[in-house]
PDB file of C-alpha atoms in Angstrom:
ATOM      1  CA  UNK M  64      32.302 -75.919 -19.029  1.00  0.00           C
ATOM      2  CA  UNK M  65      29.203 -77.148 -18.978  1.00  0.00           C
ATOM      3  CA  UNK M  66      27.576 -79.033 -16.856  1.00  0.00           C
ATOM      4  CA  UNK M  67      24.746 -81.588 -18.115  1.00  0.00           C
ATOM      5  CA  UNK M  68      22.216 -83.695 -15.772  1.00  0.00           C
ATOM      6  CA  UNK M  69      19.704 -85.820 -16.900  1.00  0.00           C
ATOM      7  CA  UNK M  70      18.064 -88.939 -15.370  1.00  0.00           C
ATOM      8  CA  UNK M  71      15.056 -87.206 -13.843  1.00  0.00           C
ATOM      9  CA  UNK M  72      11.581 -88.171 -14.408  1.00  0.00           C
ATOM     10  CA  UNK M  73       8.381 -89.542 -12.725  1.00  0.00           C
ATOM     11  CA  UNK M  74       8.003 -92.616 -10.707  1.00  0.00           C
ATOM     12  CA  UNK M  75       5.940 -94.352  -7.842  1.00  0.00           C
ATOM     13  CA  UNK M  76       6.281 -93.746  -3.717  1.00  0.00           C
ATOM     14  CA  UNK M  77       8.934 -96.162  -3.053  1.00  0.00           C
ATOM     15  CA  UNK M  78      11.002 -96.573  -6.217  1.00  0.00           C
ATOM     16  CA  UNK M  79      14.200 -95.533  -7.406  1.00  0.00           C
ATOM     17  CA  UNK M  80      16.434 -93.469  -9.991  1.00  0.00           C
ATOM     18  CA  UNK M  81      19.178 -92.436 -11.286  1.00  0.00           C
ATOM     19  CA  UNK M  82      20.651 -89.463 -12.065  1.00  0.00           C
ATOM     20  CA  UNK M  83      24.419 -88.451 -13.524  1.00  0.00           C
ATOM     21  CA  UNK M  84      25.275 -85.308 -14.766  1.00  0.00           C
ATOM     22  CA  UNK M  85      28.143 -84.712 -16.949  1.00  0.00           C
ATOM     23  CA  UNK M  86      31.198 -81.877 -17.208  1.00  0.00           C
ATOM     24  CA  UNK M  87      32.859 -81.038 -20.128  1.00  0.00           C
ATOM     25  CA  UNK M  88      34.795 -78.014 -21.545  1.00  0.00           C
ATOM     26  CA  UNK M  89      38.137 -76.669 -20.348  1.00  0.00           C
ATOM     27  CA  UNK M  90      38.862 -78.946 -17.181  1.00  0.00           C
ATOM     28  CA  UNK M  91      42.006 -78.768 -15.656  1.00  0.00           C
ATOM     29  CA  UNK M  92      40.085 -80.799 -12.496  1.00  0.00           C
ATOM     30  CA  UNK M  93      37.348 -80.951 -10.629  1.00  0.00           C
ATOM     31  CA  UNK M  94      37.180 -80.751  -6.315  1.00  0.00           C
ATOM     32  CA  UNK M  95      33.916 -81.384  -4.447  1.00  0.00           C
ATOM     33  CA  UNK M  96      30.662 -82.000  -6.910  1.00  0.00           C
ATOM     34  CA  UNK M  97      27.567 -82.738  -5.516  1.00  0.00           C
ATOM     35  CA  UNK M  98      23.473 -82.956  -6.038  1.00  0.00           C
ATOM     36  CA  UNK M  99      20.843 -80.265  -4.781  1.00  0.00           C
ATOM     37  CA  UNK M 100      17.484 -79.908  -4.629  1.00  0.00           C
ATOM     38  CA  UNK M 101      14.602 -77.492  -5.176  1.00  0.00           C
ATOM     39  CA  UNK M 102      11.236 -77.440  -4.115  1.00  0.00           C
ATOM     40  CA  UNK M 103       9.036 -74.550  -5.594  1.00  0.00           C
ATOM     41  CA  UNK M 104       9.851 -71.156  -3.531  1.00  0.00           C
ATOM     42  CA  UNK M 105      11.976 -71.958  -1.887  1.00  0.00           C
ATOM     43  CA  UNK M 106      16.453 -72.247  -1.848  1.00  0.00           C
ATOM     44  CA  UNK M 107      18.400 -74.921  -2.926  1.00  0.00           C
ATOM     45  CA  UNK M 108      19.166 -77.679  -0.764  1.00  0.00           C
ATOM     46  CA  UNK M 109      22.494 -80.070  -0.549  1.00  0.00           C
ATOM     47  CA  UNK M 110      21.472 -83.428  -1.217  1.00  0.00           C
ATOM     48  CA  UNK M 111      24.714 -85.007  -1.220  1.00  0.00           C
ATOM     49  CA  UNK M 112      28.236 -83.755  -1.752  1.00  0.00           C
ATOM     50  CA  UNK M 113      31.626 -86.498  -2.677  1.00  0.00           C
ATOM     51  CA  UNK M 114      35.271 -84.495  -2.647  1.00  0.00           C
ATOM     52  CA  UNK M 115      37.840 -85.361  -5.218  1.00  0.00           C
ATOM     53  CA  UNK M 116      39.233 -87.520  -2.810  1.00  0.00           C
ATOM     54  CA  UNK M 117      36.229 -89.339  -1.759  1.00  0.00           C
ATOM     55  CA  UNK M 118      34.527 -87.627   1.330  1.00  0.00           C
ATOM     56  CA  UNK M 119      30.783 -88.600   1.287  1.00  0.00           C
ATOM     57  CA  UNK M 120      28.234 -85.967   2.854  1.00  0.00           C
ATOM     58  CA  UNK M 121      24.477 -86.432   3.006  1.00  0.00           C
ATOM     59  CA  UNK M 122      21.444 -84.537   3.880  1.00  0.00           C
ATOM     60  CA  UNK M 123      19.694 -86.317   6.756  1.00  0.00           C
ATOM     61  CA  UNK M 124      16.714 -86.003   4.436  1.00  0.00           C
ATOM     62  CA  UNK M 125      17.507 -87.967   2.165  1.00  0.00           C
ATOM     63  CA  UNK M 126      20.693 -89.971   4.423  1.00  0.00           C
ATOM     64  CA  UNK M 127      20.092 -94.025   4.274  1.00  0.00           C
ATOM     65  CA  UNK M 128      18.295 -93.579   1.180  1.00  0.00           C
ATOM     66  CA  UNK M 129      21.206 -92.134  -1.659  1.00  0.00           C
ATOM     67  CA  UNK M 130      23.953 -93.270  -2.754  1.00  0.00           C
ATOM     68  CA  UNK M 131      26.314 -90.430  -4.078  1.00  0.00           C
ATOM     69  CA  UNK M 132      29.654 -91.825  -6.343  1.00  0.00           C
ATOM     70  CA  UNK M 133      31.918 -90.150  -9.011  1.00  0.00           C
ATOM     71  CA  UNK M 134      33.700 -91.513 -12.505  1.00  0.00           C
ATOM     72  CA  UNK M 135      36.927 -88.863 -12.281  1.00  0.00           C
ATOM     73  CA  UNK M 136      37.808 -90.439 -15.599  1.00  0.00           C
ATOM     74  CA  UNK M 137      34.598 -89.507 -17.059  1.00  0.00           C
ATOM     75  CA  UNK M 138      34.100 -85.978 -14.899  1.00  0.00           C
ATOM     76  CA  UNK M 139      30.978 -87.932 -13.827  1.00  0.00           C
ATOM     77  CA  UNK M 140      28.601 -87.947 -10.396  1.00  0.00           C
ATOM     78  CA  UNK M 141      26.009 -89.503  -9.968  1.00  0.00           C
ATOM     79  CA  UNK M 142      23.546 -90.376  -7.700  1.00  0.00           C
ATOM     80  CA  UNK M 143      21.096 -93.198  -6.829  1.00  0.00           C
ATOM     81  CA  UNK M 144      18.211 -92.243  -5.127  1.00  0.00           C
ATOM     82  CA  UNK M 145      15.789 -95.227  -2.929  1.00  0.00           C
ATOM     83  CA  UNK M 146      12.497 -95.767  -1.661  1.00  0.00           C
ATOM     84  CA  UNK M 147      11.647 -92.105  -2.926  1.00  0.00           C
ATOM     85  CA  UNK M 148       8.771 -90.536  -1.002  1.00  0.00           C
ATOM     86  CA  UNK M 149       6.127 -87.461  -3.002  1.00  0.00           C
ATOM     87  CA  UNK M 150       8.973 -85.000  -0.709  1.00  0.00           C
ATOM     88  CA  UNK M 151      11.677 -85.906  -2.955  1.00  0.00           C
ATOM     89  CA  UNK M 152      10.203 -83.829  -5.385  1.00  0.00           C
ATOM     90  CA  UNK M 153      11.495 -81.365  -6.532  1.00  0.00           C
ATOM     91  CA  UNK M 154      14.380 -80.189  -8.897  1.00  0.00           C
ATOM     92  CA  UNK M 155      17.424 -81.911  -9.441  1.00  0.00           C
ATOM     93  CA  UNK M 156      21.039 -79.504  -9.544  1.00  0.00           C
ATOM     94  CA  UNK M 157      24.564 -80.925  -9.533  1.00  0.00           C
ATOM     95  CA  UNK M 158      27.314 -78.688  -9.296  1.00  0.00           C
ATOM     96  CA  UNK M 159      31.200 -78.797  -9.715  1.00  0.00           C
ATOM     97  CA  UNK M 160      33.953 -76.860  -8.464  1.00  0.00           C
ATOM     98  CA  UNK M 161      35.479 -76.673 -11.711  1.00  0.00           C
ATOM     99  CA  UNK M 162      39.792 -75.013 -12.015  1.00  0.00           C
ATOM    100  CA  UNK M 163      40.078 -74.459 -15.507  1.00  0.00           C
ATOM    101  CA  UNK M 164      43.780 -73.528 -15.772  1.00  0.00           C
ATOM    102  CA  UNK M 165      46.383 -76.314 -15.413  1.00  0.00           C
ATOM    103  CA  UNK M 166      48.852 -75.596 -12.771  1.00  0.00           C
ATOM    104  CA  UNK M 167      46.295 -72.663 -11.315  1.00  0.00           C
ATOM    105  CA  UNK M 168      44.108 -75.122  -8.405  1.00  0.00           C
ATOM    106  CA  UNK M 169      41.612 -71.796  -8.422  1.00  0.00           C
ATOM    107  CA  UNK M 170      37.862 -73.344  -8.786  1.00  0.00           C
ATOM    108  CA  UNK M 171      34.928 -71.478  -9.762  1.00  0.00           C
ATOM    109  CA  UNK M 172      31.196 -73.091  -9.126  1.00  0.00           C
ATOM    110  CA  UNK M 173      29.589 -74.573 -12.219  1.00  0.00           C
ATOM    111  CA  UNK M 174      25.543 -75.818 -12.327  1.00  0.00           C
ATOM    112  CA  UNK M 175      23.952 -77.988 -14.575  1.00  0.00           C
ATOM    113  CA  UNK M 176      20.635 -76.669 -15.947  1.00  0.00           C
ATOM    114  CA  UNK M 177      18.646 -78.914 -13.614  1.00  0.00           C
ATOM    115  CA  UNK M 178      16.248 -82.617 -13.847  1.00  0.00           C
ATOM    116  CA  UNK M 179      12.835 -82.786 -12.257  1.00  0.00           C
ATOM    117  CA  UNK M 180      12.310 -85.166 -10.188  1.00  0.00           C
ATOM    118  CA  UNK M 181       8.387 -86.641  -9.636  1.00  0.00           C
ATOM    119  CA  UNK M 182       7.695 -88.644  -7.072  1.00  0.00           C
ATOM    120  CA  UNK M 183       3.661 -89.975  -7.369  1.00  0.00           C
ATOM    121  CA  UNK M 184       2.005 -90.994  -3.577  1.00  0.00           C
TER     122      UNK M 184
END
């Protein structure tokens, strides 16, 4: 199973950015999907997550400025971030819980490769 993230880049403060992450490979079913970010020298922190049933949660720091969504048919999770701030600058990683054996709901955690988001002031 591989997760391929895209959409990072350089944006001015106040701007918007959309990230996408596609899961591919031997996928039976995907449970939770989400986005994390990592600041230099710190651990990854949750930005937003969405369950297979559509239950969503956001970190307080991005709540009201971000929208997470997923397309189950495409095994893809999206993150739209608005009103970006310099403190949003980080490497963003997508994450998914994937079961790979038909009929067996045993999930393993997979990570994307990370995409840099830089917000200039």
